[in-house]
Amino acid sequence: MSKEYYDEQFLSKQKTTLLQMKSGILNHMKTHTIDELAPSKDQIVEDVDQSQVLMAQTLSMGLRDRELARLHMIEDALAKFEDGSYGLCEETGEPIGKKRLEKIPWVKLSIDAQEEIERSLRAA
């Protein structure tokens, strides 16, 4: 269905971009394992050192969580290529602007739909 709105070259470019992003995240996660976050026993000497290590671990885990969330969004977008719904707003079914897709290839909502959701959240 998205082929009605976007040409084959655009769709191919978007899919390639998403695959590269996915590969980059997976490679980063392989090279930066959770074990690296654990401090060695000689690192924790004083309470101040321990708090700094814990802060670094918290930051690293937050970054890991964001990577995982982005990976899931990328995988969702790649699945949409299979069912032909890539580039269509999940709220309205209308095509999402090309510039928006180029900037955020995994985006699920058009600008109008996103703004409407944000307005309703602010009103609540």
C-alpha positions as a Markdown table, in Angstrom:
| # | Residue | x | y | z |
|---|---|---|---|---|
| 1 | Met | 0.0 | 0.0 | 0.0 |
| 2 | Ser | 2.9 | 2.4 | 0.8 |
| 3 | Lys | 4.0 | 2.0 | -2.8 |
| 4 | Glu | 1.1 | 4.1 | -3.8 |
| 5 | Tyr | 2.6 | 7.1 | -2.0 |
| 6 | Tyr | 6.3 | 6.5 | -2.2 |
| 7 | Asp | 8.5 | 5.5 | -5.1 |
| 8 | Glu | 10.6 | 2.3 | -5.1 |
| 9 | Gln | 13.9 | 4.3 | -4.8 |
| 10 | Phe | 12.7 | 6.1 | -1.6 |
| 11 | Leu | 11.4 | 2.9 | 0.0 |
| 12 | Ser | 14.7 | 1.1 | -0.8 |
| 13 | Lys | 16.7 | 3.9 | 0.7 |
| 14 | Gln | 14.6 | 4.0 | 3.8 |
| 15 | Lys | 14.9 | 0.2 | 4.3 |
| 16 | Thr | 18.7 | 0.3 | 3.8 |
| 17 | Thr | 18.9 | 3.1 | 6.4 |
| 18 | Leu | 16.9 | 1.2 | 8.9 |
| 19 | Leu | 19.0 | -2.0 | 8.3 |
| 20 | Gln | 22.2 | 0.0 | 8.8 |
| 21 | Met | 20.8 | 1.5 | 12.0 |
| 22 | Lys | 19.8 | -1.9 | 13.3 |
| 23 | Ser | 23.2 | -3.3 | 12.5 |
| 24 | Gly | 24.9 | -0.3 | 14.2 |
| 25 | Ile | 22.9 | -0.8 | 17.4 |
| 26 | Leu | 23.5 | -4.5 | 17.5 |
| 27 | Asn | 27.2 | -4.1 | 16.9 |
| 28 | His | 27.4 | -1.5 | 19.7 |
| 29 | Met | 25.6 | -3.7 | 22.1 |
| 30 | Lys | 28.0 | -6.6 | 21.3 |
| 31 | Thr | 31.1 | -4.5 | 21.9 |
| 32 | His | 29.7 | -2.9 | 25.0 |
| 33 | Thr | 28.5 | -5.7 | 27.2 |
| 34 | Ile | 26.7 | -5.4 | 30.5 |
| 35 | Asp | 29.8 | -7.0 | 32.2 |
| 36 | Glu | 31.8 | -3.9 | 31.4 |
| 37 | Leu | 29.4 | -1.9 | 33.6 |
| 38 | Ala | 30.3 | -3.9 | 36.7 |
| 39 | Pro | 33.1 | -2.3 | 38.7 |
| 40 | Ser | 36.1 | -4.3 | 39.6 |
| 41 | Lys | 36.8 | -4.7 | 43.3 |
| 42 | Asp | 39.8 | -2.4 | 43.3 |
| 43 | Gln | 37.6 | 0.3 | 41.8 |
| 44 | Ile | 35.5 | 0.6 | 44.8 |
| 45 | Val | 37.8 | 2.1 | 47.5 |
| 46 | Glu | 35.7 | 4.8 | 49.1 |
| 47 | Asp | 32.0 | 5.7 | 49.3 |
| 48 | Val | 32.6 | 8.6 | 46.8 |
| 49 | Asp | 34.2 | 6.1 | 44.3 |
| 50 | Gln | 31.3 | 3.7 | 44.8 |
| 51 | Ser | 28.7 | 6.5 | 44.2 |
| 52 | Gln | 30.5 | 7.5 | 41.0 |
| 53 | Val | 30.6 | 4.0 | 39.8 |
| 54 | Leu | 26.9 | 3.6 | 40.5 |
| 55 | Met | 26.1 | 6.8 | 38.7 |
| 56 | Ala | 28.1 | 5.6 | 35.6 |
| 57 | Gln | 26.3 | 2.3 | 35.7 |
| 58 | Thr | 22.9 | 4.0 | 35.9 |
| 59 | Leu | 23.8 | 6.2 | 32.9 |
| 60 | Ser | 25.1 | 3.2 | 30.9 |
| 61 | Met | 21.9 | 1.2 | 31.7 |
| 62 | Gly | 19.7 | 4.2 | 30.6 |
| 63 | Leu | 21.6 | 4.4 | 27.3 |
| 64 | Arg | 21.2 | 0.6 | 26.9 |
| 65 | Asp | 17.5 | 0.9 | 27.5 |
| 66 | Arg | 17.2 | 3.7 | 24.9 |
| 67 | Glu | 19.2 | 1.6 | 22.4 |
| 68 | Leu | 16.8 | -1.3 | 23.0 |
| 69 | Ala | 13.8 | 0.9 | 22.5 |
| 70 | Arg | 15.1 | 2.3 | 19.3 |
| 71 | Leu | 16.0 | -1.2 | 18.1 |
| 72 | His | 12.4 | -2.3 | 18.7 |
| 73 | Met | 11.1 | 0.7 | 16.8 |
| 74 | Ile | 13.4 | 0.0 | 13.9 |
| 75 | Glu | 12.3 | -3.7 | 13.8 |
| 76 | Asp | 8.7 | -2.5 | 13.8 |
| 77 | Ala | 9.4 | -0.2 | 10.9 |
| 78 | Leu | 11.1 | -3.0 | 9.0 |
| 79 | Ala | 8.1 | -5.3 | 9.5 |
| 80 | Lys | 5.9 | -2.6 | 7.9 |
| 81 | Phe | 7.8 | -3.1 | 4.7 |
| 82 | Glu | 6.6 | -6.7 | 4.7 |
| 83 | Asp | 2.9 | -5.8 | 5.1 |
| 84 | Gly | 3.1 | -2.7 | 2.9 |
| 85 | Ser | 2.2 | -0.2 | 5.6 |
| 86 | Tyr | 5.6 | 1.5 | 5.9 |
| 87 | Gly | 5.3 | 5.3 | 5.9 |
| 88 | Leu | 1.6 | 5.3 | 6.8 |
| 89 | Cys | 0.4 | 7.0 | 10.0 |
| 90 | Glu | -0.8 | 4.4 | 12.6 |
| 91 | Glu | -3.6 | 6.8 | 13.7 |
| 92 | Thr | -5.0 | 8.1 | 10.4 |
| 93 | Gly | -3.7 | 5.7 | 7.8 |
| 94 | Glu | -2.5 | 8.7 | 5.8 |
| 95 | Pro | 1.0 | 8.9 | 4.4 |
| 96 | Ile | 3.7 | 10.4 | 6.6 |
| 97 | Gly | 5.7 | 13.2 | 4.9 |
| 98 | Lys | 8.9 | 12.1 | 3.2 |
| 99 | Lys | 11.1 | 14.6 | 5.1 |
| 100 | Arg | 9.8 | 13.3 | 8.4 |
| 101 | Leu | 10.5 | 9.7 | 7.4 |
| 102 | Glu | 14.0 | 10.7 | 6.2 |
| 103 | Lys | 14.7 | 12.3 | 9.5 |
| 104 | Ile | 13.1 | 9.6 | 11.7 |
| 105 | Pro | 12.8 | 6.5 | 9.5 |
| 106 | Trp | 11.0 | 4.5 | 12.3 |
| 107 | Val | 8.4 | 7.2 | 13.0 |
| 108 | Lys | 4.8 | 5.8 | 13.4 |
| 109 | Leu | 2.7 | 9.0 | 13.3 |
| 110 | Ser | 2.3 | 11.9 | 11.0 |
| 111 | Ile | 3.0 | 15.4 | 12.4 |
| 112 | Asp | -0.7 | 16.2 | 12.7 |
| 113 | Ala | -1.5 | 12.9 | 14.6 |
| 114 | Gln | 1.5 | 13.4 | 16.9 |
| 115 | Glu | 0.4 | 17.0 | 17.6 |
| 116 | Glu | -3.1 | 15.9 | 18.3 |
| 117 | Ile | -1.9 | 13.3 | 20.8 |
| 118 | Glu | 0.4 | 15.8 | 22.5 |
| 119 | Arg | -2.5 | 18.3 | 22.8 |
| 120 | Ser | -4.8 | 15.7 | 24.3 |
| 121 | Leu | -2.1 | 14.8 | 26.8 |
| 122 | Arg | -1.6 | 18.4 | 27.8 |
| 123 | Ala | -5.4 | 18.9 | 28.2 |
| 124 | Ala | -5.7 | 15.8 | 30.5 |
